[in-house]
Structures are given as C-alpha cells and as structure tokens.
Short mmCIF file of C-alpha atoms in Angstrom, two decimals:
data_model
loop_
_atom_site.label_atom_id
_atom_site.label_comp_id
_atom_site.label_asym_id
_atom_site.label_seq_id
_atom_site.Cartn_x
_atom_site.Cartn_y
_atom_site.Cartn_z
CA UNK A 1 339.93 -149.90 164.91
CA UNK A 2 340.64 -146.15 164.78
CA UNK A 3 338.17 -143.93 166.59
CA UNK A 4 336.01 -141.85 164.26
CA UNK A 5 335.77 -138.08 164.68
CA UNK A 6 333.36 -135.98 162.62
CA UNK A 7 334.20 -132.25 162.57
CA UNK A 8 331.35 -129.82 161.96
CA UNK A 9 332.61 -126.20 161.70
CA UNK A 10 330.21 -123.25 162.02
CA UNK A 11 328.43 -121.98 158.88
CA UNK A 12 327.54 -118.63 160.49
CA UNK A 13 329.20 -116.07 158.22
CA UNK A 14 326.75 -113.37 159.38
CA UNK A 15 328.34 -113.48 162.85
CA UNK A 16 330.92 -110.74 162.44
CA UNK A 17 334.05 -110.42 164.55
CA UNK A 18 334.89 -107.27 166.51
CA UNK A 19 338.10 -106.84 164.52
CA UNK A 20 339.78 -107.78 161.25
CA UNK A 21 336.66 -107.90 159.09
CA UNK A 22 336.40 -111.59 159.98
CA UNK A 23 333.38 -113.79 160.61
CA UNK A 24 332.64 -116.98 162.53
CA UNK A 25 332.37 -119.30 159.54
CA UNK A 26 335.71 -118.20 158.10
CA UNK A 27 337.67 -118.62 161.32
CA UNK A 28 335.98 -121.86 162.39
CA UNK A 29 336.83 -123.45 159.04
CA UNK A 30 340.49 -122.62 159.71
CA UNK A 31 340.26 -124.09 163.21
CA UNK A 32 338.58 -127.22 161.82
CA UNK A 33 341.33 -127.73 159.24
CA UNK A 34 344.06 -127.59 161.92
CA UNK A 35 342.09 -129.96 164.15
CA UNK A 36 341.53 -132.37 161.24
CA UNK A 37 345.22 -132.44 160.32
CA UNK A 38 346.34 -133.07 163.90
CA UNK A 39 343.86 -135.86 164.54
CA UNK A 40 344.77 -137.55 161.26
CA UNK A 41 348.46 -137.40 162.23
CA UNK A 42 347.58 -139.29 165.43
CA UNK A 43 345.83 -142.12 163.63
CA UNK A 44 342.18 -141.13 164.04
CA UNK A 45 339.65 -141.65 161.26
CA UNK A 46 338.42 -138.11 160.60
CA UNK A 47 335.75 -136.62 158.38
CA UNK A 48 335.15 -132.88 157.94
CA UNK A 49 332.65 -131.52 155.43
CA UNK A 50 332.42 -127.76 154.97
CA UNK A 51 328.70 -127.98 154.31
CA UNK A 52 326.46 -125.05 155.23
CA UNK A 53 323.53 -127.38 155.97
CA UNK A 54 323.78 -128.31 159.65
CA UNK A 55 321.15 -131.03 159.28
CA UNK A 56 323.07 -132.65 156.43
CA UNK A 57 326.27 -132.56 158.51
CA UNK A 58 324.52 -134.44 161.32
CA UNK A 59 323.24 -137.02 158.82
CA UNK A 60 326.80 -137.43 157.50
CA UNK A 61 328.16 -137.78 161.03
CA UNK A 62 325.65 -140.49 161.86
CA UNK A 63 326.28 -142.33 158.57
CA UNK A 64 329.99 -142.16 159.36
CA UNK A 65 329.24 -143.78 162.75
CA UNK A 66 331.29 -141.10 164.45
CA UNK A 67 332.38 -141.75 168.01
CA UNK A 68 332.63 -138.00 168.53
CA UNK A 69 330.72 -135.28 166.71
CA UNK A 70 332.80 -132.12 167.13
CA UNK A 71 330.98 -128.86 166.44
CA UNK A 72 333.40 -125.90 166.26
CA UNK A 73 332.08 -122.40 166.95
CA UNK A 74 333.12 -119.07 168.42
CA UNK A 75 330.91 -117.23 170.87
CA UNK A 76 329.12 -113.91 171.42
CA UNK A 77 326.61 -112.30 173.77
CA UNK A 78 323.72 -109.95 173.04
CA UNK A 79 325.19 -107.20 175.20
CA UNK A 80 328.83 -107.91 174.25
CA UNK A 81 329.74 -107.67 177.93
CA UNK A 82 331.42 -111.01 178.65
CA UNK A 83 335.19 -110.92 179.11
CA UNK A 84 335.49 -114.28 177.41
CA UNK A 85 336.51 -117.87 177.87
CA UNK A 86 336.11 -121.30 176.34
CA UNK A 87 332.76 -123.04 176.73
CA UNK A 88 332.02 -126.70 175.96
CA UNK A 89 328.35 -127.51 175.41
CA UNK A 90 327.25 -131.10 176.07
CA UNK A 91 324.03 -133.12 176.15
CA UNK A 92 324.63 -133.80 179.83
CA UNK A 93 327.39 -133.24 182.34
CA UNK A 94 327.71 -136.92 183.16
CA UNK A 95 329.73 -140.01 182.25
CA UNK A 96 331.83 -140.07 179.10
CA UNK A 97 330.33 -136.83 177.81
CA UNK A 98 331.69 -134.95 180.80
CA UNK A 99 335.06 -136.71 180.57
CA UNK A 100 335.70 -135.82 176.95
CA UNK A 101 334.29 -132.30 177.36
CA UNK A 102 336.55 -131.68 180.34
CA UNK A 103 339.55 -133.05 178.45
CA UNK A 104 339.03 -130.50 175.67
CA UNK A 105 338.35 -127.68 178.13
CA UNK A 106 341.51 -128.52 180.07
CA UNK A 107 343.57 -128.10 176.90
CA UNK A 108 341.90 -125.08 175.32
CA UNK A 109 340.69 -123.16 178.37
CA UNK A 110 344.11 -122.11 179.72
CA UNK A 111 345.15 -120.94 176.23
CA UNK A 112 342.21 -118.65 175.49
CA UNK A 113 342.49 -115.17 177.03
CA UNK A 114 339.08 -114.95 178.69
CA UNK A 115 338.13 -116.76 181.86
CA UNK A 116 334.86 -115.40 183.24
CA UNK A 117 332.66 -117.66 181.12
CA UNK A 118 334.93 -120.71 180.97
CA UNK A 119 332.98 -123.87 181.82
CA UNK A 120 331.11 -126.97 180.70
CA UNK A 121 327.45 -126.28 179.90
CA UNK A 122 324.54 -128.71 179.66
CA UNK A 123 322.72 -127.86 176.43
CA UNK A 124 320.46 -130.72 175.26
CA UNK A 125 318.22 -128.32 173.28
CA UNK A 126 320.85 -127.67 170.55
CA UNK A 127 320.17 -129.76 167.44
CA UNK A 128 323.74 -130.99 166.92
CA UNK A 129 324.01 -131.83 170.61
CA UNK A 130 320.86 -133.96 170.72
CA UNK A 131 320.76 -135.44 167.20
CA UNK A 132 324.27 -136.76 166.52
CA UNK A 133 324.62 -140.38 167.58
CA UNK A 134 328.23 -139.89 168.65
CA UNK A 135 329.11 -137.85 171.72
CA UNK A 136 328.74 -134.23 170.68
CA UNK A 137 331.34 -131.73 171.82
CA UNK A 138 329.99 -128.30 170.90
CA UNK A 139 333.07 -126.16 171.35
CA UNK A 140 332.69 -122.38 171.71
CA UNK A 141 336.37 -121.54 171.43
CA UNK A 142 336.30 -117.92 172.68
CA UNK A 143 334.11 -114.83 172.40
CA UNK A 144 334.56 -113.07 169.06
CA UNK A 145 332.56 -109.94 169.96
CA UNK A 146 335.36 -108.46 172.08
CA UNK A 147 338.52 -106.96 170.63
CA UNK A 148 340.73 -109.21 172.75
CA UNK A 149 338.83 -112.35 171.85
CA UNK A 150 338.51 -111.47 168.17
CA UNK A 151 342.20 -110.65 167.75
CA UNK A 152 343.14 -113.80 169.64
CA UNK A 153 341.05 -116.15 167.50
CA UNK A 154 342.23 -114.64 164.21
CA UNK A 155 345.89 -114.99 165.20
CA UNK A 156 345.64 -118.47 166.74
CA UNK A 157 343.34 -120.65 164.60
CA UNK A 158 346.00 -123.35 164.16
CA UNK A 159 346.83 -123.56 167.86
CA UNK A 160 343.13 -123.60 168.80
CA UNK A 161 342.42 -126.46 166.41
CA UNK A 162 345.39 -128.45 167.61
CA UNK A 163 344.49 -127.97 171.29
CA UNK A 164 340.96 -129.24 170.67
CA UNK A 165 342.52 -132.26 168.97
CA UNK A 166 344.92 -132.78 171.87
CA UNK A 167 341.99 -132.79 174.29
CA UNK A 168 340.41 -135.59 172.26
CA UNK A 169 343.76 -137.40 172.26
CA UNK A 170 343.91 -137.06 176.05
CA UNK A 171 340.45 -138.58 176.39
CA UNK A 172 341.42 -141.61 174.30
CA UNK A 173 344.87 -141.97 175.89
CA UNK A 174 346.75 -141.06 172.72
CA UNK A 175 350.15 -139.49 173.44
CA UNK A 176 350.69 -135.93 172.22
CA UNK A 177 354.24 -135.61 173.51
CA UNK A 178 356.72 -134.51 170.87
CA UNK A 179 359.96 -136.45 170.48
CA UNK A 180 362.75 -134.60 172.23
CA UNK A 181 365.78 -133.73 170.20
CA UNK A 182 369.23 -134.02 171.75
CA UNK A 183 371.09 -130.71 171.54
CA UNK A 184 374.16 -130.80 169.32
CA UNK A 185 376.33 -129.88 172.32
CA UNK A 186 375.44 -133.24 173.92
CA UNK A 187 376.24 -135.33 170.85
CA UNK A 188 379.63 -137.01 170.36
CA UNK A 189 380.80 -138.04 166.92
CA UNK A 190 383.60 -140.62 166.56
CA UNK A 191 385.80 -141.09 163.51
CA UNK A 192 387.62 -144.29 162.65
CA UNK A 193 390.71 -143.62 160.56
CA UNK A 194 392.15 -147.10 160.18
CA UNK A 195 392.05 -150.80 161.06
CA UNK A 196 395.14 -153.03 161.35
CA UNK A 197 395.70 -156.75 161.80
CA UNK A 198 399.16 -155.99 163.25
CA UNK A 199 399.20 -154.36 166.68
CA UNK A 200 402.63 -152.90 165.90
CA UNK A 201 401.29 -151.17 162.80
CA UNK A 202 398.35 -149.85 164.81
CA UNK A 203 400.66 -148.43 167.49
CA UNK A 204 402.90 -146.79 164.88
CA UNK A 205 399.90 -145.15 163.23
CA UNK A 206 398.56 -144.03 166.61
CA UNK A 207 401.89 -142.34 167.33
CA UNK A 208 401.70 -140.37 164.06
CA UNK A 209 398.14 -139.27 164.78
CA UNK A 210 399.06 -138.01 168.24
CA UNK A 211 402.12 -136.22 166.90
CA UNK A 212 399.76 -134.40 164.54
CA UNK A 213 397.89 -133.06 167.56
CA UNK A 214 394.84 -135.35 167.57
CA UNK A 215 393.52 -137.36 170.50
CA UNK A 216 393.26 -141.06 169.60
CA UNK A 217 393.32 -144.55 171.13
CA UNK A 218 393.32 -148.17 170.09
CA UNK A 219 390.21 -150.34 170.33
CA UNK A 220 390.87 -154.05 170.20
CA UNK A 221 388.21 -156.12 168.42
CA UNK A 222 388.20 -159.89 168.10
#
C-alpha cells in the first residue's frame, strides 16, 4: 500500500518577504504544489488542502491516516539577524522522527544559501507537531526576512518542493535517480538494404554497394 503524505502549507500571508512583495503563504503554496507533484510521480498517496484553518488541516491529515504530516513554512527572526538555513522541527529528535527529518534536511540543507541556523529542532509545543497522528515534519525552508533568503525562495520554489519530496523518498527507500540518456554520439544505427536466398546474388549486391562508396557486409541467417 502506498505511503500517505499530507501536505500542509503555511497560511501566514501577513509574514512579508524582504524582497519581491511576496509573503509566506504565497510562496509556501508554490513549494507545496511542487512537492505534491513530485511525490505523486513516485507513487505516494498525497493530499494537500490549501485551507487557512490549521486545525482543520490537522483533522484532515488524521482522517486521511497520513504516515507523514508535512508542514511547509519559511522562517524569520524578530531581529532579522540570522544568516539563514533550513530548519526541520520535530516532536522529538529520536527514532523514525529523527530519521525522516534528517533525510529531508540532508536534501534541502545543502541547497539553501544560509547555514548558521541549519539543524533539526525539537519542538513538541507546536500544534501541528503534537496533534497530527502521522510523523510531523515541520519544514522551515529558509529565512525570508533577509534579502538573500527572500530572493532565493522566490526563485526556487519548485526545486525546494522537489528536494523536500526527495528527502521523503530517501527515507522510504524510493529511488529518485533519473534515467540516463545515451548521447547520440554513442548510438549506432544499422540499415538493412536487402535480403537474398542466393549467396551469389547477395555478393553481387554487396559489390555494387561498396562501389558506391558505402561500407557493408553480409550477415548469414539460418
């Protein structure tokens, strides 16, 4: 049975970004959409409701019997003095919670520009963290109150969403490797120009082909 992921994007439109006239709700909805699409493409059962009522989203997640409740947010500080980084908030830093949180952090952390605040954080007091029956990953993707962080999030919502999804894939052992394509220079195309029951006729035709400047040979099939 496919694992169930419930995605709960931020509803905080009053949290304004440092640049671009953007806000947290707007950008997190974009991130959630990219995450949803990627997880669906990998066979997960995914539900994402863009509902402003956090309590209703938790009720939906629990009714869905989600294995993971994924809350998507972007971060800020009162003094706007943090240079940034991804933070993953969890009920506890133990067992499967830590494993899945670390898997997401390992994917998203190296991509986001900040690093000073990058870590897993134990946060059992947050409602979504303590009330969802599935493992809650409360993902603070980057700090939006710095110019660098704000510009980064706005330009990279798709990549952020997909990296969160890849972290979940890593946790469940789902491959995210793309199929490699063979360069055209390494591909050989063969053309068959004739088939003869008489070997003499085949040899005569081969002679004409070579005289025309083409490389050719006879393959004998029984």
